[in-house]
PDB file of C-alpha atoms in Angstrom:
ATOM      1  CA  UNK S   1       9.296  -7.721 181.126  1.00  0.00           C
ATOM      2  CA  UNK S   2       7.005  -8.694 178.314  1.00  0.00           C
ATOM      3  CA  UNK S   3       7.407  -5.200 176.806  1.00  0.00           C
ATOM      4  CA  UNK S   4      11.159  -5.388 177.038  1.00  0.00           C
ATOM      5  CA  UNK S   5      11.292  -8.766 175.345  1.00  0.00           C
ATOM      6  CA  UNK S   6       9.040  -7.490 172.445  1.00  0.00           C
ATOM      7  CA  UNK S   7      11.342  -4.426 171.809  1.00  0.00           C
ATOM      8  CA  UNK S   8      14.583  -6.437 171.653  1.00  0.00           C
ATOM      9  CA  UNK S   9      13.585  -8.883 168.937  1.00  0.00           C
ATOM     10  CA  UNK S  10      12.952  -6.377 166.097  1.00  0.00           C
ATOM     11  CA  UNK S  11      16.202  -4.457 167.032  1.00  0.00           C
ATOM     12  CA  UNK S  12      18.307  -7.714 166.783  1.00  0.00           C
ATOM     13  CA  UNK S  13      16.651  -8.716 163.504  1.00  0.00           C
ATOM     14  CA  UNK S  14      17.216  -5.255 162.072  1.00  0.00           C
ATOM     15  CA  UNK S  15      20.923  -5.213 163.064  1.00  0.00           C
ATOM     16  CA  UNK S  16      21.408  -8.704 161.541  1.00  0.00           C
ATOM     17  CA  UNK S  17      19.924  -7.741 158.251  1.00  0.00           C
ATOM     18  CA  UNK S  18      21.911  -4.522 158.108  1.00  0.00           C
ATOM     19  CA  UNK S  19      25.101  -6.422 158.798  1.00  0.00           C
ATOM     20  CA  UNK S  20      24.573  -8.972 156.134  1.00  0.00           C
ATOM     21  CA  UNK S  21      23.619  -6.221 153.611  1.00  0.00           C
ATOM     22  CA  UNK S  22      26.770  -4.296 154.523  1.00  0.00           C
ATOM     23  CA  UNK S  23      29.062  -7.396 154.037  1.00  0.00           C
ATOM     24  CA  UNK S  24      27.369  -8.163 150.684  1.00  0.00           C
ATOM     25  CA  UNK S  25      27.998  -4.565 149.523  1.00  0.00           C
ATOM     26  CA  UNK S  26      31.624  -4.761 150.656  1.00  0.00           C
ATOM     27  CA  UNK S  27      32.211  -8.118 148.859  1.00  0.00           C
ATOM     28  CA  UNK S  28      30.542  -6.789 145.601  1.00  0.00           C
ATOM     29  CA  UNK S  29      32.628  -3.715 145.765  1.00  0.00           C
ATOM     30  CA  UNK S  30      35.897  -5.626 146.213  1.00  0.00           C
ATOM     31  CA  UNK S  31      34.894  -8.014 143.316  1.00  0.00           C
ATOM     32  CA  UNK S  32      34.152  -5.102 140.942  1.00  0.00           C
ATOM     33  CA  UNK S  33      37.388  -3.458 141.879  1.00  0.00           C
ATOM     34  CA  UNK S  34      39.384  -6.645 141.320  1.00  0.00           C
ATOM     35  CA  UNK S  35      37.722  -7.196 137.849  1.00  0.00           C
ATOM     36  CA  UNK S  36      38.359  -3.610 136.887  1.00  0.00           C
ATOM     37  CA  UNK S  37      41.986  -3.810 137.906  1.00  0.00           C
ATOM     38  CA  UNK S  38      42.476  -7.024 136.030  1.00  0.00           C
ATOM     39  CA  UNK S  39      40.850  -5.519 132.950  1.00  0.00           C
ATOM     40  CA  UNK S  40      43.016  -2.429 133.286  1.00  0.00           C
ATOM     41  CA  UNK S  41      46.219  -4.530 133.781  1.00  0.00           C
ATOM     42  CA  UNK S  42      45.695  -6.774 130.761  1.00  0.00           C
ATOM     43  CA  UNK S  43      46.168  -4.247 127.887  1.00  0.00           C
ATOM     44  CA  UNK S  44      48.947  -2.543 129.794  1.00  0.00           C
ATOM     45  CA  UNK S  45      50.788  -5.861 130.202  1.00  0.00           C
ATOM     46  CA  UNK S  46      50.514  -6.518 126.338  1.00  0.00           C
ATOM     47  CA  UNK S  47      51.661  -3.083 125.554  1.00  0.00           C
ATOM     48  CA  UNK S  48      54.803  -3.532 127.747  1.00  0.00           C
ATOM     49  CA  UNK S  49      55.477  -6.984 126.127  1.00  0.00           C
ATOM     50  CA  UNK S  50      55.031  -5.642 122.625  1.00  0.00           C
ATOM     51  CA  UNK S  51      57.432  -2.777 123.419  1.00  0.00           C
ATOM     52  CA  UNK S  52      59.982  -5.350 124.522  1.00  0.00           C
ATOM     53  CA  UNK S  53      59.528  -7.309 121.341  1.00  0.00           C
ATOM     54  CA  UNK S  54      59.571  -4.194 119.176  1.00  0.00           C
ATOM     55  CA  UNK S  55      62.894  -3.063 120.672  1.00  0.00           C
ATOM     56  CA  UNK S  56      64.493  -6.397 119.930  1.00  0.00           C
ATOM     57  CA  UNK S  57      63.157  -6.446 116.338  1.00  0.00           C
ATOM     58  CA  UNK S  58      64.426  -2.925 115.759  1.00  0.00           C
ATOM     59  CA  UNK S  59      67.865  -3.833 116.969  1.00  0.00           C
ATOM     60  CA  UNK S  60      68.209  -7.016 114.821  1.00  0.00           C
ATOM     61  CA  UNK S  61      66.773  -5.471 111.619  1.00  0.00           C
ATOM     62  CA  UNK S  62      68.801  -2.317 112.151  1.00  0.00           C
ATOM     63  CA  UNK S  63      72.062  -4.267 112.539  1.00  0.00           C
ATOM     64  CA  UNK S  64      71.372  -6.675 109.607  1.00  0.00           C
ATOM     65  CA  UNK S  65      70.149  -4.051 107.116  1.00  0.00           C
ATOM     66  CA  UNK S  66      72.490  -1.238 108.266  1.00  0.00           C
ATOM     67  CA  UNK S  67      69.706   1.241 108.827  1.00  0.00           C
ATOM     68  CA  UNK S  68      68.732   3.600 111.649  1.00  0.00           C
ATOM     69  CA  UNK S  69      65.836   2.606 113.870  1.00  0.00           C
ATOM     70  CA  UNK S  70      63.762   5.567 112.933  1.00  0.00           C
ATOM     71  CA  UNK S  71      63.759   4.212 109.410  1.00  0.00           C
ATOM     72  CA  UNK S  72      62.086   0.878 110.524  1.00  0.00           C
ATOM     73  CA  UNK S  73      58.360   0.285 111.133  1.00  0.00           C
ATOM     74  CA  UNK S  74      57.256  -2.746 113.130  1.00  0.00           C
ATOM     75  CA  UNK S  75      53.590  -3.684 112.890  1.00  0.00           C
ATOM     76  CA  UNK S  76      52.371  -5.047 116.174  1.00  0.00           C
ATOM     77  CA  UNK S  77      48.989  -3.287 116.421  1.00  0.00           C
ATOM     78  CA  UNK S  78      46.803  -6.290 115.703  1.00  0.00           C
ATOM     79  CA  UNK S  79      44.788  -7.005 118.799  1.00  0.00           C
ATOM     80  CA  UNK S  80      44.743 -10.700 118.015  1.00  0.00           C
ATOM     81  CA  UNK S  81      48.481 -10.729 118.452  1.00  0.00           C
ATOM     82  CA  UNK S  82      49.197 -11.875 122.054  1.00  0.00           C
ATOM     83  CA  UNK S  83      52.837 -11.674 122.982  1.00  0.00           C
ATOM     84  CA  UNK S  84      54.046 -13.976 125.762  1.00  0.00           C
ATOM     85  CA  UNK S  85      56.206 -13.091 128.663  1.00  0.00           C
ATOM     86  CA  UNK S  86      59.407 -14.681 127.560  1.00  0.00           C
ATOM     87  CA  UNK S  87      62.007 -15.884 130.093  1.00  0.00           C
ATOM     88  CA  UNK S  88      64.807 -15.277 127.547  1.00  0.00           C
ATOM     89  CA  UNK S  89      65.278 -12.760 124.770  1.00  0.00           C
ATOM     90  CA  UNK S  90      63.101 -13.396 121.599  1.00  0.00           C
ATOM     91  CA  UNK S  91      64.928 -15.043 118.675  1.00  0.00           C
ATOM     92  CA  UNK S  92      64.524 -12.616 115.762  1.00  0.00           C
ATOM     93  CA  UNK S  93      65.430 -13.515 112.186  1.00  0.00           C
ATOM     94  CA  UNK S  94      64.669 -12.336 108.626  1.00  0.00           C
ATOM     95  CA  UNK S  95      63.766 -15.685 107.027  1.00  0.00           C
ATOM     96  CA  UNK S  96      62.735 -14.447 103.632  1.00  0.00           C
ATOM     97  CA  UNK S  97      64.447 -12.501 100.822  1.00  0.00           C
ATOM     98  CA  UNK S  98      61.770  -9.767 100.770  1.00  0.00           C
ATOM     99  CA  UNK S  99      63.195  -8.306 104.041  1.00  0.00           C
ATOM    100  CA  UNK S 100      59.591  -7.281 105.039  1.00  0.00           C
ATOM    101  CA  UNK S 101      58.882 -10.179 107.359  1.00  0.00           C
ATOM    102  CA  UNK S 102      60.646 -11.106 110.667  1.00  0.00           C
ATOM    103  CA  UNK S 103      60.201 -14.329 112.514  1.00  0.00           C
ATOM    104  CA  UNK S 104      59.984 -13.962 116.325  1.00  0.00           C
ATOM    105  CA  UNK S 105      60.373 -17.003 118.538  1.00  0.00           C
ATOM    106  CA  UNK S 106      60.074 -17.439 122.292  1.00  0.00           C
ATOM    107  CA  UNK S 107      61.465 -20.872 123.000  1.00  0.00           C
ATOM    108  CA  UNK S 108      60.395 -21.092 126.602  1.00  0.00           C
ATOM    109  CA  UNK S 109      56.704 -20.584 125.608  1.00  0.00           C
ATOM    110  CA  UNK S 110      56.974 -22.621 122.301  1.00  0.00           C
ATOM    111  CA  UNK S 111      55.730 -19.443 120.485  1.00  0.00           C
ATOM    112  CA  UNK S 112      56.531 -18.306 116.994  1.00  0.00           C
ATOM    113  CA  UNK S 113      54.960 -15.473 114.876  1.00  0.00           C
ATOM    114  CA  UNK S 114      55.723 -13.818 111.635  1.00  0.00           C
ATOM    115  CA  UNK S 115      55.644 -10.035 111.987  1.00  0.00           C
ATOM    116  CA  UNK S 116      55.604  -7.499 109.107  1.00  0.00           C
ATOM    117  CA  UNK S 117      58.191  -4.801 109.070  1.00  0.00           C
ATOM    118  CA  UNK S 118      59.033  -2.072 106.566  1.00  0.00           C
ATOM    119  CA  UNK S 119      62.262  -0.242 105.981  1.00  0.00           C
ATOM    120  CA  UNK S 120      63.091   2.894 103.949  1.00  0.00           C
ATOM    121  CA  UNK S 121      63.146   2.310 100.201  1.00  0.00           C
ATOM    122  CA  UNK S 122      65.825  -0.300  99.240  1.00  0.00           C
ATOM    123  CA  UNK S 123      68.826   0.879  97.306  1.00  0.00           C
ATOM    124  CA  UNK S 124      72.074  -0.847  96.522  1.00  0.00           C
ATOM    125  CA  UNK S 125      75.542   0.660  96.989  1.00  0.00           C
ATOM    126  CA  UNK S 126      78.988  -0.355  95.753  1.00  0.00           C
ATOM    127  CA  UNK S 127      81.851  -0.858  98.186  1.00  0.00           C
ATOM    128  CA  UNK S 128      85.451  -1.991  97.795  1.00  0.00           C
ATOM    129  CA  UNK S 129      86.253  -5.608  98.546  1.00  0.00           C
ATOM    130  CA  UNK S 130      89.817  -4.888  99.793  1.00  0.00           C
ATOM    131  CA  UNK S 131      92.303  -2.157 100.493  1.00  0.00           C
ATOM    132  CA  UNK S 132      93.846  -0.867  97.195  1.00  0.00           C
ATOM    133  CA  UNK S 133      96.603   1.736  96.491  1.00  0.00           C
ATOM    134  CA  UNK S 134      96.375   4.718  94.210  1.00  0.00           C
ATOM    135  CA  UNK S 135      97.096   3.708  90.660  1.00  0.00           C
ATOM    136  CA  UNK S 136      95.343   0.318  90.927  1.00  0.00           C
ATOM    137  CA  UNK S 137      93.151  -0.619  87.934  1.00  0.00           C
ATOM    138  CA  UNK S 138      89.649  -1.602  89.027  1.00  0.00           C
ATOM    139  CA  UNK S 139      88.325  -4.985  87.863  1.00  0.00           C
ATOM    140  CA  UNK S 140      84.828  -6.500  88.448  1.00  0.00           C
ATOM    141  CA  UNK S 141      86.093  -8.633  91.383  1.00  0.00           C
ATOM    142  CA  UNK S 142      87.401  -5.522  93.240  1.00  0.00           C
ATOM    143  CA  UNK S 143      83.762  -4.206  93.791  1.00  0.00           C
ATOM    144  CA  UNK S 144      80.742  -5.693  95.714  1.00  0.00           C
ATOM    145  CA  UNK S 145      77.156  -4.538  96.223  1.00  0.00           C
ATOM    146  CA  UNK S 146      75.550  -4.132  99.587  1.00  0.00           C
ATOM    147  CA  UNK S 147      72.335  -2.789 100.988  1.00  0.00           C
ATOM    148  CA  UNK S 148      72.860   1.001 100.654  1.00  0.00           C
ATOM    149  CA  UNK S 149      70.114   2.211 103.041  1.00  0.00           C
ATOM    150  CA  UNK S 150      72.701   3.010 105.612  1.00  0.00           C
ATOM    151  CA  UNK S 151      75.275   4.620 103.256  1.00  0.00           C
ATOM    152  CA  UNK S 152      75.616   8.416 103.329  1.00  0.00           C
ATOM    153  CA  UNK S 153      75.102  10.240 100.035  1.00  0.00           C
ATOM    154  CA  UNK S 154      76.861  13.361 101.032  1.00  0.00           C
ATOM    155  CA  UNK S 155      79.436  12.585  98.377  1.00  0.00           C
ATOM    156  CA  UNK S 156      78.697  11.523  94.825  1.00  0.00           C
ATOM    157  CA  UNK S 157      78.379   7.664  94.643  1.00  0.00           C
ATOM    158  CA  UNK S 158      79.161   5.428  91.730  1.00  0.00           C
ATOM    159  CA  UNK S 159      75.917   3.849  90.656  1.00  0.00           C
ATOM    160  CA  UNK S 160      76.912   1.159  88.101  1.00  0.00           C
ATOM    161  CA  UNK S 161      79.949  -1.050  87.748  1.00  0.00           C
ATOM    162  CA  UNK S 162      80.452   0.086  84.094  1.00  0.00           C
ATOM    163  CA  UNK S 163      81.439   3.512  85.388  1.00  0.00           C
ATOM    164  CA  UNK S 164      84.661   2.186  87.174  1.00  0.00           C
ATOM    165  CA  UNK S 165      85.691  -0.840  85.022  1.00  0.00           C
ATOM    166  CA  UNK S 166      89.220  -0.391  83.821  1.00  0.00           C
ATOM    167  CA  UNK S 167      89.624   2.920  85.620  1.00  0.00           C
ATOM    168  CA  UNK S 168      92.583   3.879  87.690  1.00  0.00           C
ATOM    169  CA  UNK S 169      92.422   4.862  91.353  1.00  0.00           C
ATOM    170  CA  UNK S 170      93.755   8.253  92.200  1.00  0.00           C
ATOM    171  CA  UNK S 171      93.413   7.746  95.899  1.00  0.00           C
ATOM    172  CA  UNK S 172      94.122   4.881  98.395  1.00  0.00           C
ATOM    173  CA  UNK S 173      90.905   3.145  99.279  1.00  0.00           C
ATOM    174  CA  UNK S 174      89.856   0.839 102.139  1.00  0.00           C
ATOM    175  CA  UNK S 175      87.728  -2.277 102.143  1.00  0.00           C
ATOM    176  CA  UNK S 176      83.979  -1.845 102.578  1.00  0.00           C
ATOM    177  CA  UNK S 177      84.155   1.955 101.991  1.00  0.00           C
ATOM    178  CA  UNK S 178      81.643   3.247  99.386  1.00  0.00           C
ATOM    179  CA  UNK S 179      82.901   3.718  95.859  1.00  0.00           C
ATOM    180  CA  UNK S 180      83.075   7.456  95.201  1.00  0.00           C
ATOM    181  CA  UNK S 181      83.357   9.320  91.906  1.00  0.00           C
ATOM    182  CA  UNK S 182      86.188  11.318  93.457  1.00  0.00           C
ATOM    183  CA  UNK S 183      88.272   8.206  93.896  1.00  0.00           C
ATOM    184  CA  UNK S 184      88.954   7.795  90.066  1.00  0.00           C
ATOM    185  CA  UNK S 185      90.956   9.283  87.393  1.00  0.00           C
ATOM    186  CA  UNK S 186      88.757  10.417  84.532  1.00  0.00           C
ATOM    187  CA  UNK S 187      91.143   8.942  81.901  1.00  0.00           C
ATOM    188  CA  UNK S 188      90.487   5.359  80.743  1.00  0.00           C
ATOM    189  CA  UNK S 189      93.281   2.971  79.974  1.00  0.00           C
ATOM    190  CA  UNK S 190      95.129   3.518  76.673  1.00  0.00           C
ATOM    191  CA  UNK S 191      94.347   0.018  75.494  1.00  0.00           C
ATOM    192  CA  UNK S 192      90.599   0.243  76.117  1.00  0.00           C
ATOM    193  CA  UNK S 193      88.887  -1.155  73.047  1.00  0.00           C
ATOM    194  CA  UNK S 194      87.253   1.589  70.923  1.00  0.00           C
ATOM    195  CA  UNK S 195      83.566   0.970  70.606  1.00  0.00           C
ATOM    196  CA  UNK S 196      81.983   0.433  67.218  1.00  0.00           C
ATOM    197  CA  UNK S 197      79.446   3.017  66.071  1.00  0.00           C
ATOM    198  CA  UNK S 198      76.427   0.699  66.043  1.00  0.00           C
ATOM    199  CA  UNK S 199      74.172   1.070  69.084  1.00  0.00           C
ATOM    200  CA  UNK S 200      71.663  -1.432  70.366  1.00  0.00           C
ATOM    201  CA  UNK S 201      69.094  -0.960  73.110  1.00  0.00           C
ATOM    202  CA  UNK S 202      69.487  -3.545  75.969  1.00  0.00           C
ATOM    203  CA  UNK S 203      68.174  -4.290  79.383  1.00  0.00           C
ATOM    204  CA  UNK S 204      70.676  -3.422  82.220  1.00  0.00           C
ATOM    205  CA  UNK S 205      70.160  -4.401  85.823  1.00  0.00           C
ATOM    206  CA  UNK S 206      69.775  -1.277  88.055  1.00  0.00           C
ATOM    207  CA  UNK S 207      70.180  -3.206  91.335  1.00  0.00           C
ATOM    208  CA  UNK S 208      71.887  -6.345  92.479  1.00  0.00           C
ATOM    209  CA  UNK S 209      69.539  -9.377  92.064  1.00  0.00           C
ATOM    210  CA  UNK S 210      70.266 -12.475  94.142  1.00  0.00           C
ATOM    211  CA  UNK S 211      70.031 -16.020  92.871  1.00  0.00           C
ATOM    212  CA  UNK S 212      66.449 -17.359  92.908  1.00  0.00           C
ATOM    213  CA  UNK S 213      64.864 -13.920  92.913  1.00  0.00           C
ATOM    214  CA  UNK S 214      61.943 -13.412  90.436  1.00  0.00           C
ATOM    215  CA  UNK S 215      62.627 -10.750  87.851  1.00  0.00           C
ATOM    216  CA  UNK S 216      60.599  -7.618  87.619  1.00  0.00           C
ATOM    217  CA  UNK S 217      60.627  -4.749  85.089  1.00  0.00           C
ATOM    218  CA  UNK S 218      61.411  -2.245  87.891  1.00  0.00           C
ATOM    219  CA  UNK S 219      64.900  -4.056  88.365  1.00  0.00           C
ATOM    220  CA  UNK S 220      66.105  -3.038  84.851  1.00  0.00           C
ATOM    221  CA  UNK S 221      66.704   0.112  82.809  1.00  0.00           C
ATOM    222  CA  UNK S 222      67.146   0.497  78.965  1.00  0.00           C
ATOM    223  CA  UNK S 223      70.566   1.545  77.850  1.00  0.00           C
ATOM    224  CA  UNK S 224      72.252   1.892  74.469  1.00  0.00           C
ATOM    225  CA  UNK S 225      75.290  -0.324  74.001  1.00  0.00           C
ATOM    226  CA  UNK S 226      77.918  -0.171  71.199  1.00  0.00           C
ATOM    227  CA  UNK S 227      80.001  -2.925  69.629  1.00  0.00           C
ATOM    228  CA  UNK S 228      79.801  -6.605  69.698  1.00  0.00           C
ATOM    229  CA  UNK S 229      77.072  -7.965  72.013  1.00  0.00           C
ATOM    230  CA  UNK S 230      76.247 -11.531  73.277  1.00  0.00           C
ATOM    231  CA  UNK S 231      73.900 -13.509  71.103  1.00  0.00           C
ATOM    232  CA  UNK S 232      71.580 -14.456  74.099  1.00  0.00           C
ATOM    233  CA  UNK S 233      70.472 -11.047  75.196  1.00  0.00           C
ATOM    234  CA  UNK S 234      66.799 -10.507  76.406  1.00  0.00           C
ATOM    235  CA  UNK S 235      65.375  -7.331  74.981  1.00  0.00           C
ATOM    236  CA  UNK S 236      61.756  -7.286  76.073  1.00  0.00           C
ATOM    237  CA  UNK S 237      60.246  -6.971  79.519  1.00  0.00           C
ATOM    238  CA  UNK S 238      56.986  -8.897  78.876  1.00  0.00           C
ATOM    239  CA  UNK S 239      58.431 -12.216  80.081  1.00  0.00           C
ATOM    240  CA  UNK S 240      60.469 -10.992  82.974  1.00  0.00           C
ATOM    241  CA  UNK S 241      57.995 -12.004  85.759  1.00  0.00           C
ATOM    242  CA  UNK S 242      58.149 -15.640  84.432  1.00  0.00           C
ATOM    243  CA  UNK S 243      61.947 -15.701  85.014  1.00  0.00           C
ATOM    244  CA  UNK S 244      64.253 -15.990  88.000  1.00  0.00           C
ATOM    245  CA  UNK S 245      67.918 -15.272  88.366  1.00  0.00           C
ATOM    246  CA  UNK S 246      70.059 -18.460  88.292  1.00  0.00           C
ATOM    247  CA  UNK S 247      73.161 -16.503  89.518  1.00  0.00           C
ATOM    248  CA  UNK S 248      73.823 -13.156  91.221  1.00  0.00           C
ATOM    249  CA  UNK S 249      73.075 -10.365  88.629  1.00  0.00           C
ATOM    250  CA  UNK S 250      75.044  -7.247  89.541  1.00  0.00           C
ATOM    251  CA  UNK S 251      73.912  -3.717  88.825  1.00  0.00           C
ATOM    252  CA  UNK S 252      75.256  -2.762  85.460  1.00  0.00           C
ATOM    253  CA  UNK S 253      75.024  -6.341  83.959  1.00  0.00           C
ATOM    254  CA  UNK S 254      73.340  -6.634  80.630  1.00  0.00           C
ATOM    255  CA  UNK S 255      70.493  -9.215  80.865  1.00  0.00           C
ATOM    256  CA  UNK S 256      71.190 -12.524  79.048  1.00  0.00           C
ATOM    257  CA  UNK S 257      69.399 -15.879  78.805  1.00  0.00           C
ATOM    258  CA  UNK S 258      72.276 -17.663  80.522  1.00  0.00           C
ATOM    259  CA  UNK S 259      71.637 -15.600  83.721  1.00  0.00           C
ATOM    260  CA  UNK S 260      67.969 -16.726  84.122  1.00  0.00           C
ATOM    261  CA  UNK S 261      65.703 -19.778  84.343  1.00  0.00           C
ATOM    262  CA  UNK S 262      61.908 -20.250  84.276  1.00  0.00           C
ATOM    263  CA  UNK S 263      60.412 -19.412  87.665  1.00  0.00           C
ATOM    264  CA  UNK S 264      57.582 -21.291  89.417  1.00  0.00           C
ATOM    265  CA  UNK S 265      54.319 -19.237  89.735  1.00  0.00           C
ATOM    266  CA  UNK S 266      54.718 -19.586  93.549  1.00  0.00           C
ATOM    267  CA  UNK S 267      57.950 -20.240  95.312  1.00  0.00           C
ATOM    268  CA  UNK S 268      58.475 -22.061  98.583  1.00  0.00           C
ATOM    269  CA  UNK S 269      58.354 -19.454 101.516  1.00  0.00           C
ATOM    270  CA  UNK S 270      56.573 -16.805  99.383  1.00  0.00           C
ATOM    271  CA  UNK S 271      54.178 -14.810 101.438  1.00  0.00           C
ATOM    272  CA  UNK S 272      50.778 -14.424  99.607  1.00  0.00           C
ATOM    273  CA  UNK S 273      47.876 -12.252 100.556  1.00  0.00           C
ATOM    274  CA  UNK S 274      44.692 -14.149 100.153  1.00  0.00           C
ATOM    275  CA  UNK S 275      41.006 -13.176 100.422  1.00  0.00           C
ATOM    276  CA  UNK S 276      38.276 -15.506 101.465  1.00  0.00           C
ATOM    277  CA  UNK S 277      34.706 -14.447 100.656  1.00  0.00           C
ATOM    278  CA  UNK S 278      31.537 -16.150 101.917  1.00  0.00           C
ATOM    279  CA  UNK S 279      28.287 -14.115 101.218  1.00  0.00           C
ATOM    280  CA  UNK S 280      28.724 -10.605 102.513  1.00  0.00           C
ATOM    281  CA  UNK S 281      31.718 -11.632 104.678  1.00  0.00           C
ATOM    282  CA  UNK S 282      35.192 -10.996 103.338  1.00  0.00           C
ATOM    283  CA  UNK S 283      38.361 -11.926 105.228  1.00  0.00           C
ATOM    284  CA  UNK S 284      41.912 -11.354 104.197  1.00  0.00           C
ATOM    285  CA  UNK S 285      44.998 -13.317 105.494  1.00  0.00           C
ATOM    286  CA  UNK S 286      48.690 -13.825 104.822  1.00  0.00           C
ATOM    287  CA  UNK S 287      49.784 -17.338 103.994  1.00  0.00           C
ATOM    288  CA  UNK S 288      53.264 -18.905 103.425  1.00  0.00           C
ATOM    289  CA  UNK S 289      53.782 -21.396 100.611  1.00  0.00           C
ATOM    290  CA  UNK S 290      55.428 -24.690 101.734  1.00  0.00           C
ATOM    291  CA  UNK S 291      56.550 -25.664  98.289  1.00  0.00           C
ATOM    292  CA  UNK S 292      57.163 -24.471  94.716  1.00  0.00           C
ATOM    293  CA  UNK S 293      54.254 -24.741  92.238  1.00  0.00           C
ATOM    294  CA  UNK S 294      53.095 -23.861  88.687  1.00  0.00           C
ATOM    295  CA  UNK S 295      49.702 -22.444  87.683  1.00  0.00           C
ATOM    296  CA  UNK S 296      47.025 -25.084  88.336  1.00  0.00           C
ATOM    297  CA  UNK S 297      48.930 -26.851  91.036  1.00  0.00           C
ATOM    298  CA  UNK S 298      47.547 -27.534  94.426  1.00  0.00           C
ATOM    299  CA  UNK S 299      50.032 -26.841  97.251  1.00  0.00           C
ATOM    300  CA  UNK S 300      50.255 -26.764 100.922  1.00  0.00           C
ATOM    301  CA  UNK S 301      50.297 -23.390 102.686  1.00  0.00           C
ATOM    302  CA  UNK S 302      50.212 -22.168 106.296  1.00  0.00           C
ATOM    303  CA  UNK S 303      48.564 -19.102 107.806  1.00  0.00           C
ATOM    304  CA  UNK S 304      51.496 -16.882 108.711  1.00  0.00           C
ATOM    305  CA  UNK S 305      49.702 -15.679 111.867  1.00  0.00           C
ATOM    306  CA  UNK S 306      47.951 -18.716 113.337  1.00  0.00           C
ATOM    307  CA  UNK S 307      50.109 -21.390 111.862  1.00  0.00           C
ATOM    308  CA  UNK S 308      46.988 -23.253 110.600  1.00  0.00           C
ATOM    309  CA  UNK S 309      47.751 -25.520 107.555  1.00  0.00           C
ATOM    310  CA  UNK S 310      45.622 -25.051 104.413  1.00  0.00           C
ATOM    311  CA  UNK S 311      45.547 -26.210 100.767  1.00  0.00           C
ATOM    312  CA  UNK S 312      45.472 -23.737  97.920  1.00  0.00           C
ATOM    313  CA  UNK S 313      45.292 -23.807  94.155  1.00  0.00           C
ATOM    314  CA  UNK S 314      47.726 -21.599  92.137  1.00  0.00           C
ATOM    315  CA  UNK S 315      45.708 -19.467  89.764  1.00  0.00           C
ATOM    316  CA  UNK S 316      48.287 -17.039  88.550  1.00  0.00           C
ATOM    317  CA  UNK S 317      51.817 -15.784  89.389  1.00  0.00           C
ATOM    318  CA  UNK S 318      51.741 -14.815  93.076  1.00  0.00           C
ATOM    319  CA  UNK S 319      47.991 -15.613  93.405  1.00  0.00           C
ATOM    320  CA  UNK S 320      46.329 -18.399  95.325  1.00  0.00           C
ATOM    321  CA  UNK S 321      42.792 -19.674  95.896  1.00  0.00           C
ATOM    322  CA  UNK S 322      42.034 -21.589  99.154  1.00  0.00           C
ATOM    323  CA  UNK S 323      40.252 -24.855  98.496  1.00  0.00           C
TER     324      UNK S 323
END
């Protein structure tokens, strides 16, 4: 009996230890599997949410700018960007005139971010404002300019309004159709004023410039003009970046003082790339100006990604220094 009792005790102890060890291994394995699954699911979830947001951005930008989706790039690769699971569709808008930034909002999650986009190179196109019959004489008010990135160039397009002013239509045209060279008679009106022989080089807008937009040399070309010219023409390009349009300037318009006003160095809602350096560390960020300002002014700005408010000093046109 004594021998039997002696043999049972170690067997029971061994089985108990083995059972506990097995349960511990099972629990640890399950924990590791759960953690691994969570880690695997996290990036997949963000990828899916970013795809949903991207599709909505492509749809809105494509519709508003009249471009195909394959011409639009949406930059959502930043790992710091966390897109929420939104109960409703994101609200997408183009809040700035540069057309390179969209504002995405999820109201149910109280979430708003500015996201960079790029579209094929901008070009303007002329279209008719209304239906007009053959024989109609074209005036400035009959033509309007639109974003031409979605307009086919299979047929020769008219590029400047001077090419069609006082010309007679030889075909019936329809509102919002592009203005084609083939729509016009090559003969000008008999009473068109004969130009004088003196030629003067002037600045002529090559694209439509909206009111409030800062001027840039790339928006203008140099052309020779004959005859009597306005007395307030602007001939040089050195001062253009200090000026802004105070009305819509149409492609083909000759640049005049009456069309422009002095522009602030930084305008409200301008997006400015800044760089913060501290020792060997250098960080760049995109901030949005909350007010206009001149060189030397201190203005409030907000980080376009995080929404954090900052103060910055204007050191040059389009240039800030965080203080």
